[in-house]
């Protein structure tokens, strides 16, 4: 195994991110050194297991095949409802290649199907078993109490609001640090429904896209726990307790009931995704029009993407991205934070190889794969206001810092991916 300067360069990203979180910590004297070692070791171990062990590599290949099968099955239903708008041969000559890819009819239906399938797998106990297993792992390795460990594990599969639902009975009793950690981890991970949607967007520009997206959400969970504990250190009074599952809020009467309720939840998510994209892209376009009217800088007009590219280019470089590509990569980080990761992934899919090489694309997939954006701030406030209304003001005081923790957690994961040799990812 040969490490190149680009791999060593990514070490600066790890140091930079840990340093930034320490600077904004509520108690700098209580840096969780043991947790830092354990969390990063778990992340590196997961990367090794997922991409170096032949059995797991084959399993990840199977994930890509399963996603392709899921996408084609979804396409059949979408074709029946929307006809040629869903991507089949149009009744006219297409003069603009790629124009037939309509987000509303190619990506959003996948969210419906995956939500229904996730609910069914939860009802059958498959996802519940996986969540319990990961929860037990997080409890023993990261020093979390049982309920927060379970919610952290469930968040990987179910999403930033759905995960805490499973420990709703415990939310009132969580410490401030544990509450902050749940919000931060929720923003550092993504849900099963969006994983498949991201893979659908990236599959033409990123080999094994589904495997990378799945790995990104899994690997970022320990990073979210670590950075949250650095920024809001744990209460010394926290004591370990048994792993328990409060499932009164997520039960289904039958398999059909699970599919129907999952479909309804998926519709709500799809509508929220679509509405958020419309509003945020519209607002960004308005700002770009205003910036266009300002004097040019360096011979070019200003834009949100250009400004954010300059701001986040050093962070992208620190993750192991070559400096010549850091501007484009930094712009994607900014778009993800200000708009959504959907918008960032769509832009990355449209970005040519002259701006992002395959290794940079892989690093950015991990760095972008999380819910940390301005829109998620509102979603968390609304969600936790329903789940635990007595702590709404506390959530309001934590959520913006949690967005920073979630954003940096995915960047930490990107840095660790940058540490790995290209050969690990087939480059």
XYZ file of C-alpha atoms in Angstrom:
427
model
C 0.000 0.000 0.000
C 1.630 3.224 -1.199
C 0.624 6.621 0.200
C 1.111 9.603 -2.094
C 1.338 13.300 -1.175
C -2.376 13.644 -2.004
C -3.152 11.114 0.729
C -0.955 12.843 3.294
C -2.566 16.143 2.273
C -5.908 14.829 3.503
C -4.482 14.589 7.027
C -4.649 18.374 7.165
C -8.403 18.106 6.639
C -8.761 15.853 9.682
C -6.702 18.271 11.792
C -8.521 21.336 10.434
C -11.997 19.953 11.111
C -11.191 18.731 14.614
C -9.543 22.091 15.337
C -12.540 24.105 14.131
C -14.912 22.083 16.302
C -12.601 22.481 19.303
C -12.507 26.265 18.790
C -16.312 26.530 19.050
C -16.554 23.962 21.855
C -18.567 24.919 24.918
C -15.769 23.469 27.058
C -12.354 23.328 25.389
C -10.807 21.663 28.436
C -12.854 18.521 27.883
C -11.706 17.346 24.475
C -12.871 13.687 24.128
C -9.519 12.222 23.093
C -10.514 8.588 23.616
C -13.737 9.094 21.661
C -11.784 10.797 18.848
C -9.444 7.831 18.548
C -12.305 5.316 18.670
C -14.568 7.187 16.215
C -11.852 7.715 13.606
C -10.653 4.137 14.055
C -14.215 2.886 13.454
C -14.476 5.006 10.310
C -11.175 3.722 8.941
C -12.136 0.162 9.819
C -15.458 0.559 7.990
C -13.663 1.899 4.903
C -11.272 -1.043 4.977
C -14.020 -3.626 5.496
C -16.290 -2.173 2.821
C -13.696 -1.669 0.093
C -10.845 -4.093 0.791
C -12.454 -7.331 1.953
C -13.488 -9.334 -1.135
C -16.769 -10.501 0.406
C -17.845 -6.948 1.240
C -16.708 -5.640 -2.141
C -18.921 -8.244 -3.760
C -21.753 -7.260 -1.431
C -21.373 -3.617 -2.425
C -21.456 -4.638 -6.069
C -24.678 -6.392 -5.205
C -25.987 -3.149 -3.720
C -25.418 -1.440 -7.056
C -27.248 -4.245 -8.824
C -30.111 -4.013 -6.335
C -30.362 -0.249 -6.814
C -30.387 -0.679 -10.586
C -33.160 -3.245 -10.222
C -35.076 -0.967 -7.869
C -34.678 1.967 -10.249
C -35.863 -0.039 -13.270
C -38.835 -1.394 -11.308
C -39.741 2.115 -10.201
C -39.377 3.253 -13.788
C -42.020 0.755 -14.872
C -44.559 2.260 -12.495
C -43.526 5.794 -13.397
C -43.836 5.049 -17.121
C -47.364 3.794 -16.591
C -48.415 6.984 -14.794
C -46.414 9.668 -16.622
C -45.667 8.128 -20.011
C -42.793 9.598 -22.012
C -42.219 12.316 -19.378
C -40.613 9.629 -17.230
C -37.795 9.094 -19.722
C -39.166 6.712 -22.337
C -38.832 7.495 -26.047
C -40.656 10.813 -26.616
C -43.099 11.292 -29.519
C -40.740 13.861 -31.049
C -37.093 14.224 -32.010
C -35.010 15.195 -29.000
C -32.578 17.887 -30.112
C -31.071 18.523 -26.673
C -29.436 15.336 -25.313
C -30.151 14.879 -21.623
C -33.153 17.171 -21.591
C -35.391 14.139 -21.117
C -34.049 13.594 -17.583
C -36.786 15.265 -15.540
C -36.030 15.267 -11.823
C -39.713 15.148 -10.834
C -40.328 11.981 -12.862
C -36.966 10.201 -12.595
C -35.790 10.788 -9.018
C -38.803 11.683 -6.879
C -40.719 8.446 -7.677
C -37.723 6.481 -6.357
C -38.250 8.178 -2.980
C -41.835 6.873 -2.868
C -40.835 3.287 -3.611
C -37.899 3.216 -1.206
C -39.961 4.708 1.631
C -42.608 2.030 1.120
C -39.940 -0.681 0.945
C -38.203 0.662 4.085
C -41.459 0.584 6.028
C -42.054 -2.990 4.893
C -38.535 -4.079 5.880
C -38.996 -2.404 9.262
C -42.300 -4.206 9.773
C -40.640 -7.515 8.903
C -37.910 -6.772 11.453
C -34.970 -6.605 9.024
C -34.145 -2.911 9.419
C -35.061 -3.099 13.104
C -32.463 -5.836 13.576
C -29.821 -3.819 11.719
C -30.590 -0.713 13.782
C -30.348 -2.670 17.029
C -27.042 -4.216 15.953
C -25.480 -0.886 15.021
C -26.941 0.696 18.130
C -25.258 -1.933 20.296
C -21.965 -1.298 18.419
C -22.196 2.461 18.959
C -23.082 1.943 22.597
C -20.021 -0.199 23.282
C -17.457 1.644 21.124
C -18.530 5.288 21.362
C -19.680 5.256 24.971
C -23.271 6.248 24.214
C -26.217 5.380 26.373
C -28.642 2.844 24.913
C -31.455 5.069 23.596
C -29.193 7.673 21.891
C -27.122 4.832 20.408
C -30.266 3.273 18.948
C -31.526 6.595 17.542
C -28.110 7.212 15.963
C -28.241 3.804 14.265
C -31.859 4.225 13.141
C -31.043 7.640 11.660
C -28.677 5.995 9.161
C -31.593 4.134 7.598
C -34.651 6.260 8.388
C -33.548 9.914 8.386
C -32.926 12.872 10.668
C -36.419 13.115 12.164
C -37.567 9.508 11.816
C -34.564 8.143 13.766
C -35.354 9.985 17.033
C -38.993 8.867 16.766
C -37.937 5.415 17.909
C -36.785 6.777 21.273
C -39.510 9.391 21.613
C -40.261 8.225 25.152
C -36.649 9.052 26.139
C -36.213 12.447 24.440
C -37.373 14.376 27.471
C -34.699 12.698 29.621
C -31.725 13.113 27.294
C -28.967 15.455 28.369
C -28.354 18.633 26.389
C -25.261 17.031 24.859
C -27.209 13.937 23.774
C -29.973 16.044 22.235
C -27.394 18.067 20.314
C -25.702 14.868 19.184
C -28.952 13.457 17.750
C -29.562 16.625 15.727
C -25.956 16.721 14.490
C -25.887 13.036 13.517
C -29.182 13.489 11.683
C -27.576 16.206 9.575
C -24.424 14.131 9.015
C -26.341 11.155 7.570
C -29.067 10.659 4.973
C -32.114 8.417 4.782
C -32.564 5.230 2.788
C -34.984 6.926 0.423
C -32.550 9.679 -0.527
C -29.594 7.286 -0.796
C -31.192 5.625 -3.801
C -32.172 8.995 -5.256
C -28.571 10.234 -5.010
C -27.299 7.045 -6.615
C -29.777 7.561 -9.455
C -28.400 11.058 -10.041
C -24.742 9.977 -9.926
C -24.789 6.577 -11.629
C -23.666 7.913 -15.036
C -20.643 9.794 -13.645
C -19.596 7.704 -10.632
C -18.954 3.939 -10.823
C -20.536 2.029 -7.919
C -22.494 5.144 -6.979
C -24.965 3.273 -4.762
C -22.162 1.599 -2.799
C -20.432 4.915 -2.145
C -23.643 6.664 -1.068
C -24.559 3.834 1.310
C -21.029 3.751 2.741
C -21.024 7.542 3.142
C -24.077 7.605 5.394
C -22.806 4.679 7.461
C -19.272 6.025 7.900
C -20.398 9.579 8.715
C -22.443 8.529 11.762
C -19.387 8.079 14.075
C -18.009 11.380 12.729
C -21.250 13.128 13.670
C -21.075 11.675 17.183
C -17.433 12.738 17.586
C -17.814 16.331 16.386
C -21.014 16.800 18.385
C -19.248 15.617 21.555
C -16.350 17.998 20.877
C -18.649 20.998 20.398
C -21.036 20.165 23.254
C -19.159 17.782 25.593
C -21.076 15.024 27.302
C -22.470 15.401 30.788
C -20.309 13.507 33.314
C -23.534 12.319 34.949
C -24.442 10.275 31.880
C -24.438 6.606 32.733
C -24.691 3.590 30.472
C -28.016 1.775 30.404
C -29.565 -1.078 28.479
C -30.374 -0.707 24.802
C -34.116 -0.357 24.499
C -36.478 0.215 21.608
C -39.461 2.477 22.010
C -41.459 1.440 18.971
C -44.901 2.657 19.852
C -44.632 5.428 17.259
C -43.432 3.268 14.364
C -45.558 0.136 14.213
C -47.676 -1.205 11.376
C -50.737 -3.402 11.499
C -49.721 -5.539 8.538
C -47.436 -5.617 5.514
C -50.035 -3.783 3.435
C -50.383 -1.168 6.162
C -46.605 -0.718 6.155
C -46.523 -0.237 2.387
C -49.403 2.258 2.450
C -48.011 4.302 5.339
C -44.527 4.165 3.828
C -45.914 5.445 0.541
C -47.691 8.296 2.330
C -44.502 9.225 4.175
C -42.573 9.026 0.905
C -45.046 11.352 -0.790
C -44.529 13.905 1.960
C -40.748 13.618 1.633
C -40.874 13.862 -2.168
C -43.100 16.938 -2.011
C -40.794 18.537 0.566
C -37.740 17.800 -1.606
C -39.408 19.204 -4.714
C -40.747 22.303 -2.967
C -37.415 22.986 -1.255
C -35.519 22.710 -4.529
C -37.924 25.060 -6.301
C -37.765 27.718 -3.574
C -34.046 27.586 -2.813
C -32.956 27.466 -6.454
C -35.290 30.382 -7.189
C -33.820 32.404 -4.321
C -30.276 31.549 -5.416
C -31.077 32.629 -8.966
C -32.391 35.963 -7.655
C -29.160 36.523 -5.762
C -27.122 35.560 -8.848
C -29.027 38.146 -10.904
C -28.195 40.811 -8.321
C -24.535 39.763 -8.272
C -24.452 39.829 -12.076
C -25.297 43.525 -11.967
C -22.254 44.277 -9.815
C -18.844 45.078 -11.322
C -16.887 42.067 -12.542
C -14.065 40.700 -10.432
C -11.065 39.173 -12.160
C -12.760 39.527 -15.517
C -15.783 37.431 -14.492
C -19.190 38.166 -13.027
C -19.800 37.201 -9.429
C -22.139 34.338 -8.579
C -23.043 32.330 -5.494
C -21.167 29.298 -6.807
C -18.034 31.354 -7.510
C -18.078 33.072 -4.107
C -18.687 29.832 -2.241
C -16.004 28.149 -4.317
C -13.459 30.679 -3.070
C -14.640 30.368 0.549
C -14.632 26.567 0.682
C -11.711 25.871 -1.678
C -9.198 25.599 1.224
C -11.449 23.063 2.977
C -11.792 21.044 -0.230
C -8.014 21.094 -0.692
C -7.508 19.967 2.908
C -9.690 16.927 2.188
C -7.200 15.848 -0.479
C -8.614 17.550 -3.575
C -5.965 18.953 -5.974
C -5.793 22.746 -5.801
C -6.737 23.124 -9.479
C -10.041 21.376 -8.680
C -10.560 22.919 -5.234
C -12.589 25.854 -6.573
C -15.155 23.610 -8.244
C -15.201 21.237 -5.249
C -15.538 24.119 -2.793
C -18.438 25.477 -4.821
C -20.222 22.134 -4.444
C -19.708 22.253 -0.663
C -21.218 25.720 -0.565
C -24.164 24.740 -2.747
C -24.840 21.763 -0.461
C -24.795 23.988 2.636
C -26.817 26.916 1.249
C -29.179 24.982 -1.031
C -29.366 21.186 -0.599
C -27.256 18.116 -1.242
C -29.672 17.275 -4.073
C -28.670 20.468 -5.876
C -24.989 19.788 -5.214
C -25.203 16.221 -6.543
C -27.055 17.395 -9.654
C -24.338 19.984 -10.280
C -21.592 17.434 -9.707
C -23.254 15.072 -12.192
C -23.134 17.876 -14.762
C -19.508 18.830 -14.017
C -17.088 17.504 -16.604
C -13.891 15.495 -15.981
C -11.774 18.552 -16.773
C -12.938 20.084 -13.466
C -13.273 16.989 -11.261
C -11.226 13.826 -11.691
C -12.627 10.431 -10.536
C -10.848 10.542 -7.160
C -12.155 14.038 -6.413
C -15.642 12.898 -7.383
C -15.466 10.062 -4.841
C -14.194 12.369 -2.073
C -16.950 14.880 -2.802
C -19.634 12.191 -2.807
C -18.772 11.468 0.835
C -18.421 15.156 1.708
C -21.811 16.043 0.202
C -23.765 13.039 1.478
C -25.559 14.532 4.479
C -28.591 16.615 5.387
C -26.595 19.561 6.763
C -28.133 22.556 5.002
C -30.250 25.569 5.853
C -33.471 23.801 4.881
C -32.778 21.030 7.390
C -32.580 23.604 10.175
C -36.277 24.324 9.725
C -37.113 20.623 9.380
C -35.368 19.805 12.674
C -37.036 22.643 14.560
C -40.437 21.557 13.264
C -39.793 17.857 13.863
C -38.408 18.116 17.395
C -41.109 20.643 18.310
C -43.598 17.840 17.723
C -41.511 15.036 19.246
C -40.487 16.901 22.399
C -42.325 20.273 22.559
C -41.027 21.126 26.049
C -37.473 21.399 24.660
C -38.264 23.511 21.597
C -36.307 26.545 22.829
C -33.348 24.306 23.585
C -33.480 22.906 20.043
C -33.606 26.443 18.629
C -30.420 27.268 20.516
C -28.599 24.153 19.263
C -29.739 23.608 15.697
C -27.417 26.032 13.881
C -24.370 24.691 15.676
C -25.622 21.180 14.892
C -25.757 22.104 11.195
C -22.080 23.056 11.398
C -21.256 19.777 13.145
C -23.155 17.754 10.531
C -21.524 19.634 7.657
C -18.022 19.155 9.041
C -18.749 15.496 9.865
C -19.264 14.655 6.189
C -16.146 16.674 5.353
C -14.232 14.637 7.941
C -15.440 11.483 6.206
C -14.314 12.963 2.881
C -10.875 13.620 4.389
C -10.574 10.013 5.560
C -11.525 8.826 2.075
C -8.834 11.154 0.728
C -6.324 9.395 2.989
C -6.902 6.102 1.229
C -4.898 5.003 -1.855
C -6.659 5.290 -5.208
C -6.404 1.531 -5.737
C -8.849 0.957 -2.864
C -11.575 2.461 -5.023
C -10.540 0.894 -8.306
C -8.857 4.042 -9.688
